Tab-separated table of C-alpha atoms in Angstrom:
chain	number	residue	atom	x	y	z
A	1	MET	CA	8.796	-6.636	-28.125
A	2	ARG	CA	6.100	-5.026	-25.951
A	3	ILE	CA	4.300	-7.261	-23.444
A	4	TYR	CA	1.223	-6.520	-21.343
A	5	LEU	CA	0.432	-8.296	-18.055
A	6	SER	CA	-3.036	-8.209	-16.508
A	7	VAL	CA	-2.744	-9.440	-12.925
A	8	ASP	CA	-5.614	-10.691	-10.781
A	9	MET	CA	-5.190	-12.221	-7.327
A	10	GLU	CA	-7.541	-15.162	-6.772
A	11	GLY	CA	-5.474	-17.398	-9.049
A	12	ILE	CA	-2.114	-16.590	-7.445
A	13	THR	CA	0.073	-19.379	-6.091
A	14	GLY	CA	-0.964	-20.496	-2.595
A	15	LEU	CA	-4.067	-18.312	-2.167
A	16	VAL	CA	-7.441	-19.955	-1.465
A	17	ASP	CA	-9.576	-17.714	0.748
A	18	ALA	CA	-11.054	-14.209	0.887
A	19	ASP	CA	-8.696	-13.438	3.784
A	20	ASP	CA	-5.819	-14.043	1.355
A	21	VAL	CA	-6.984	-11.521	-1.241
A	22	GLN	CA	-9.012	-8.784	0.468
A	23	PRO	CA	-7.414	-5.745	2.118
A	24	GLY	CA	-7.824	-6.169	5.862
A	25	GLY	CA	-7.893	-9.951	5.629
A	26	ARG	CA	-5.620	-11.696	8.100
A	27	ASP	CA	-3.413	-13.086	5.325
A	28	TYR	CA	-3.741	-10.277	2.774
A	29	GLU	CA	-0.240	-8.869	3.301
A	30	ARG	CA	1.208	-12.309	2.654
A	31	GLY	CA	-1.114	-12.657	-0.353
A	32	ARG	CA	0.109	-9.490	-1.995
A	33	ARG	CA	3.726	-10.673	-1.597
A	34	MET	CA	2.783	-13.976	-3.233
A	35	MET	CA	1.105	-11.981	-6.017
A	36	ALA	CA	4.284	-9.996	-6.648
A	37	GLN	CA	6.357	-13.170	-6.850
A	38	ASP	CA	4.090	-14.714	-9.500
A	39	VAL	CA	4.195	-11.459	-11.473
A	40	ASN	CA	7.957	-11.264	-11.244
A	41	ALA	CA	8.238	-14.814	-12.554
A	42	ALA	CA	6.214	-13.783	-15.604
A	43	VAL	CA	8.337	-10.661	-16.025
A	44	ARG	CA	11.525	-12.732	-15.932
A	45	GLY	CA	10.082	-15.001	-18.599
A	46	ALA	CA	9.204	-12.018	-20.778
A	47	VAL	CA	12.699	-10.569	-20.399
A	48	ALA	CA	14.236	-13.932	-21.276
A	49	SER	CA	12.186	-13.988	-24.478
A	50	GLY	CA	13.515	-10.594	-25.535
A	51	ALA	CA	10.805	-8.234	-24.269
A	52	THR	CA	12.003	-4.645	-24.131
A	53	ASP	CA	8.841	-3.062	-22.705
A	54	ILE	CA	6.675	-4.746	-20.049
A	55	LEU	CA	3.558	-3.088	-18.641
A	56	VAL	CA	1.815	-4.595	-15.602
A	57	ASN	CA	-1.778	-3.691	-14.712
A	58	ASP	CA	-2.877	-4.431	-11.131
A	59	ALA	CA	-6.344	-5.776	-11.954
A	60	HIS	CA	-7.637	-7.066	-8.615
A	61	GLY	CA	-10.194	-5.414	-6.345
A	62	PRO	CA	-8.887	-2.006	-5.253
A	63	MET	CA	-6.120	-2.368	-7.862
A	64	ARG	CA	-3.557	-1.261	-5.280
A	65	ASN	CA	-2.333	-4.693	-4.288
A	66	LEU	CA	1.089	-4.756	-5.909
A	67	LEU	CA	3.637	-2.651	-4.059
A	68	PRO	CA	5.872	-0.861	-6.591
A	69	GLU	CA	8.978	-1.717	-4.579
A	70	ASP	CA	8.148	-5.431	-4.850
A	71	LEU	CA	7.889	-5.396	-8.635
A	72	ASP	CA	10.797	-6.415	-10.872
A	73	PRO	CA	12.309	-3.137	-12.165
A	74	ALA	CA	12.114	-4.461	-15.720
A	75	ALA	CA	8.366	-3.720	-15.632
A	76	ARG	CA	6.193	-0.620	-15.294
A	77	LEU	CA	3.041	-0.671	-13.149
A	78	ILE	CA	-0.488	0.723	-13.537
A	79	ARG	CA	-1.971	0.973	-10.060
A	80	GLY	CA	-5.225	2.311	-8.575
A	81	LYS	CA	-8.786	2.920	-9.761
A	82	PRO	CA	-11.132	3.831	-11.341
A	83	LYS	CA	-9.808	2.939	-14.774
A	84	GLN	CA	-11.859	3.173	-17.964
A	85	MET	CA	-10.725	-0.274	-19.065
A	86	GLY	CA	-10.421	-1.834	-15.622
A	87	MET	CA	-8.593	-5.141	-15.844
A	88	LEU	CA	-7.286	-4.257	-19.314
A	89	GLU	CA	-6.229	-0.673	-18.630
A	90	GLY	CA	-3.255	0.307	-20.767
A	91	LEU	CA	-3.606	-2.468	-23.345
A	92	THR	CA	-3.067	-1.058	-26.835
A	93	PRO	CA	-2.549	-2.393	-30.368
A	94	GLU	CA	1.154	-1.630	-29.924
A	95	HIS	CA	1.492	-4.584	-27.548
A	96	ASP	CA	2.689	-7.809	-29.109
A	97	ALA	CA	1.135	-10.168	-26.563
A	98	MET	CA	-0.840	-10.315	-23.322
A	99	VAL	CA	-0.201	-12.511	-20.285
A	100	CYS	CA	-2.860	-12.974	-17.579
A	101	VAL	CA	-1.475	-13.843	-14.151
A	102	GLY	CA	-3.566	-15.066	-11.210
A	103	TYR	CA	-6.905	-15.390	-13.016
A	104	HIS	CA	-9.876	-17.439	-11.785
A	105	SER	CA	-12.893	-19.250	-13.215
A	106	ARG	CA	-16.279	-17.649	-13.844
A	107	ALA	CA	-19.291	-17.410	-11.543
A	108	GLY	CA	-20.883	-20.785	-10.889
A	109	ALA	CA	-17.742	-22.812	-11.604
A	110	LEU	CA	-16.274	-24.912	-8.807
A	111	GLY	CA	-12.953	-23.146	-8.962
A	112	VAL	CA	-10.939	-21.401	-6.274
A	113	LEU	CA	-12.619	-18.081	-5.406
A	114	SER	CA	-14.688	-18.319	-8.600
A	115	HIS	CA	-16.837	-15.317	-9.552
A	116	SER	CA	-17.348	-12.897	-12.410
A	117	PHE	CA	-16.109	-9.407	-11.605
A	118	MET	CA	-18.406	-8.676	-8.624
A	119	GLY	CA	-18.578	-11.612	-6.269
A	120	HIS	CA	-22.105	-12.923	-6.127
A	121	GLU	CA	-23.682	-9.738	-7.550
A	122	ILE	CA	-23.243	-11.151	-11.058
A	123	GLU	CA	-24.853	-14.580	-11.342
A	124	ASP	CA	-24.111	-15.247	-15.005
A	125	MET	CA	-22.694	-13.578	-18.094
A	126	TRP	CA	-22.839	-14.413	-21.781
A	127	LEU	CA	-20.912	-13.056	-24.738
A	128	ASP	CA	-22.791	-13.725	-27.973
A	129	GLY	CA	-24.792	-16.381	-26.153
A	130	ARG	CA	-21.717	-18.163	-24.793
A	131	PRO	CA	-21.140	-18.356	-21.007
A	132	VAL	CA	-18.309	-15.994	-20.151
A	133	GLY	CA	-16.377	-14.681	-17.181
A	134	GLU	CA	-13.318	-12.528	-16.745
A	135	ILE	CA	-11.145	-14.886	-18.795
A	136	GLY	CA	-13.340	-15.046	-21.893
A	137	LEU	CA	-14.166	-11.350	-21.868
A	138	ALA	CA	-10.502	-10.405	-21.517
A	139	HIS	CA	-9.550	-12.785	-24.329
A	140	ALA	CA	-12.226	-11.432	-26.693
A	141	THR	CA	-11.490	-7.798	-25.885
A	142	ALA	CA	-7.747	-8.222	-26.342
A	143	ALA	CA	-8.394	-9.952	-29.688
A	144	ALA	CA	-10.553	-6.999	-30.758
A	145	ILE	CA	-7.686	-4.660	-29.876
A	146	GLY	CA	-5.377	-6.911	-31.897
A	147	VAL	CA	-3.364	-8.444	-29.072
A	148	PRO	CA	-3.229	-12.235	-28.506
A	149	LEU	CA	-3.514	-13.765	-25.047
A	150	VAL	CA	-0.552	-16.141	-24.958
A	151	VAL	CA	-0.282	-17.319	-21.325
A	152	LEU	CA	-2.695	-17.531	-18.407
A	153	THR	CA	-1.912	-18.679	-14.860
A	154	GLY	CA	-4.413	-19.703	-12.180
A	155	ASP	CA	-6.010	-22.814	-10.735
A	156	ASP	CA	-6.778	-25.834	-12.900
A	157	ARG	CA	-10.389	-24.728	-13.437
A	158	ALA	CA	-9.287	-21.348	-14.767
A	159	CYS	CA	-6.857	-23.124	-17.078
A	160	ALA	CA	-9.617	-25.415	-18.353
A	161	GLU	CA	-11.906	-22.440	-18.956
A	162	THR	CA	-9.142	-20.757	-20.944
A	163	ALA	CA	-8.655	-23.858	-23.086
A	164	GLU	CA	-12.377	-23.840	-23.910
A	165	TRP	CA	-11.996	-20.328	-25.262
A	166	ASP	CA	-8.698	-20.792	-27.053
A	167	ALA	CA	-6.674	-23.989	-27.005
A	168	ALA	CA	-3.648	-22.094	-28.355
A	169	VAL	CA	-3.185	-20.232	-25.055
A	170	THR	CA	-0.516	-21.719	-22.807
A	171	THR	CA	-1.883	-22.276	-19.299
A	172	VAL	CA	-0.015	-22.767	-16.036
A	173	PRO	CA	-1.974	-24.359	-13.171
A	174	VAL	CA	-0.488	-23.222	-9.872
A	175	LYS	CA	-3.085	-25.067	-7.738
A	176	TYR	CA	-5.839	-27.644	-8.130
A	177	ALA	CA	-9.306	-26.823	-6.848
A	178	ARG	CA	-10.762	-29.014	-4.115
A	179	GLY	CA	-13.626	-26.570	-3.595
A	180	ARG	CA	-14.304	-22.847	-3.839
A	181	PHE	CA	-12.097	-22.141	-0.838
A	182	ALA	CA	-9.733	-25.112	-0.901
A	183	ALA	CA	-7.017	-26.338	-3.231
A	184	GLU	CA	-4.082	-28.690	-3.541
A	185	LEU	CA	-1.176	-26.300	-3.851
A	186	ARG	CA	1.738	-26.625	-6.193
A	187	PRO	CA	5.018	-25.853	-4.368
A	188	ALA	CA	5.632	-22.140	-4.734
A	189	GLU	CA	9.080	-22.320	-6.306
A	190	GLU	CA	7.927	-25.004	-8.718
A	191	ALA	CA	4.907	-22.917	-9.726
A	192	ARG	CA	6.972	-19.799	-10.330
A	193	THR	CA	9.558	-21.675	-12.349
A	194	ALA	CA	6.702	-23.043	-14.468
A	195	ILE	CA	5.317	-19.520	-14.973
A	196	GLU	CA	8.699	-18.136	-16.003
A	197	GLU	CA	9.412	-20.972	-18.412
A	198	ALA	CA	5.928	-20.923	-19.946
A	199	VAL	CA	6.015	-17.181	-20.600
A	200	ALA	CA	9.489	-17.352	-22.146
A	201	ALA	CA	8.533	-20.265	-24.403
A	202	ALA	CA	5.162	-18.861	-25.451
A	203	LEU	CA	6.584	-15.473	-26.387
A	204	ARG	CA	9.298	-17.098	-28.505
A	205	ALA	CA	6.843	-19.376	-30.317
A	206	PRO	CA	5.052	-18.388	-33.539
A	207	ARG	CA	1.491	-17.285	-32.840
A	208	PRO	CA	-1.569	-18.190	-34.941
A	209	ALA	CA	-3.540	-15.399	-36.563
A	210	LEU	CA	-6.157	-13.831	-34.304
A	211	ALA	CA	-9.770	-14.735	-34.991
A	212	PRO	CA	-11.750	-11.478	-35.049
A	213	PRO	CA	-14.606	-11.337	-32.516
A	214	ALA	CA	-18.194	-10.799	-33.594
A	215	ASP	CA	-18.992	-7.219	-34.552
A	216	PRO	CA	-21.235	-6.113	-33.004
A	217	ALA	CA	-20.916	-8.326	-29.954
A	218	THR	CA	-23.770	-8.927	-27.502
A	219	LEU	CA	-23.036	-8.896	-23.777
A	220	THR	CA	-25.717	-10.249	-21.438
A	221	VAL	CA	-25.505	-10.106	-17.631
A	222	ARG	CA	-27.824	-11.661	-15.059
A	223	TRP	CA	-27.613	-9.843	-11.725
A	224	GLN	CA	-28.423	-11.077	-8.246
A	225	SER	CA	-30.383	-7.872	-7.647
A	226	ALA	CA	-33.433	-6.821	-9.657
A	227	SER	CA	-32.673	-3.240	-8.573
A	228	VAL	CA	-29.517	-3.225	-10.671
A	229	ALA	CA	-31.297	-4.598	-13.729
A	230	ALA	CA	-34.074	-2.042	-13.299
A	231	LEU	CA	-31.694	0.925	-13.426
A	232	LEU	CA	-29.247	-0.122	-16.136
A	233	PRO	CA	-31.674	0.376	-19.077
A	234	GLY	CA	-31.324	4.081	-18.322
A	235	ILE	CA	-27.989	3.793	-20.126
A	236	PRO	CA	-28.552	4.191	-23.891
A	237	GLY	CA	-28.371	0.855	-25.669
A	238	VAL	CA	-28.993	-1.300	-22.576
A	239	THR	CA	-32.205	-3.348	-22.582
A	240	SER	CA	-33.863	-5.739	-20.120
A	241	THR	CA	-34.580	-9.336	-21.068
A	242	ASP	CA	-36.175	-10.180	-17.700
A	243	SER	CA	-36.331	-8.676	-14.212
A	244	ARG	CA	-32.671	-9.441	-13.434
A	245	THR	CA	-31.024	-9.639	-16.857
A	246	VAL	CA	-29.790	-6.894	-19.174
A	247	GLN	CA	-27.921	-6.878	-22.445
A	248	ALA	CA	-26.321	-4.523	-24.918
A	249	GLN	CA	-24.710	-4.717	-28.322
A	250	GLY	CA	-21.549	-2.944	-29.293
A	251	THR	CA	-18.062	-3.209	-30.679
A	252	LEU	CA	-15.345	-4.517	-28.406
A	253	PRO	CA	-13.487	-2.929	-26.676
A	254	SER	CA	-16.152	-0.203	-26.288
A	255	LEU	CA	-18.624	-2.726	-24.900
A	256	TYR	CA	-16.044	-3.862	-22.348
A	257	ARG	CA	-15.545	-0.253	-21.255
A	258	GLN	CA	-19.313	0.255	-20.942
A	259	PHE	CA	-19.567	-2.870	-18.783
A	260	TYR	CA	-17.419	-1.107	-16.183
A	261	ILE	CA	-20.082	1.616	-16.013
A	262	TRP	CA	-22.672	-1.099	-15.333
A	263	MET	CA	-20.567	-2.296	-12.420
A	264	ARG	CA	-20.279	1.230	-11.018
A	265	VAL	CA	-24.080	1.435	-11.032
A	266	ALA	CA	-24.329	-1.967	-9.362
A	267	ALA	CA	-21.766	-1.012	-6.707
A	268	SER	CA	-23.780	2.110	-5.854
A	269	LEU	CA	-26.850	-0.050	-5.112
A	270	THR	CA	-25.278	-2.965	-3.268
A	271	ASN	CA	-22.864	-3.475	-0.427
A	272	GLN	CA	-22.197	-7.204	-0.571
A	273	PRO	CA	-18.923	-8.903	0.365
A	274	PRO	CA	-17.593	-10.654	-2.721
A	275	TYR	CA	-17.201	-14.240	-1.552
A	276	CYS	CA	-20.430	-15.103	0.256
């Protein structure tokens, strides 16, 4: 059994602030150790379920957060950027299931460190007219590739957002949002035991058939900056719907890959810290 782990950082056990998750932050080094421990709990669960191949993709920020020496040797690691598929780099139809560790809720939600991909640069996103963030877009793209999302860990708001997309996904809340930068924390050992047990159980359980996503899909993004929206229609297939909103149609996962080009354009025009 081949298992794929996409690992973000904002939804990791114990982390609540930008200083916990940004390189150079006063608690970042502690944060990356906490990240590794949540990942290793998921890896142990996958091994217990019979996984023989486990691929971990460091999907947060610079994508160099996980130290290889801190990772359980049962797993392989994709580290660094840029990556064509970003948070889903390395996911293929040969994988039997995907696990998302440390995910967070979308922009505008009152979840811990909530945002959609680029801090406040992206105000809103929609997939086929439905509000979407990193969770929904990952779920839909993985489904298009043919891989089910079976477990997601994060704060309670991320878990609720996941359930709205697919109630069949097992969710593990490791903290409970009290605000965007505050949470009631689950004890670390308890949270990691819950992650390990949930992954093991979900991978052993029969999985429902995947519902195919719309083809073509329509991705719409409203940016904080009109400058970004003004430039993106230079990419074939991208159109403006107003001064700060663009959209494109395409087949997932190609549309997901193109979205990463949009973000490269946006990053070249802006220099905003992500959690303002």
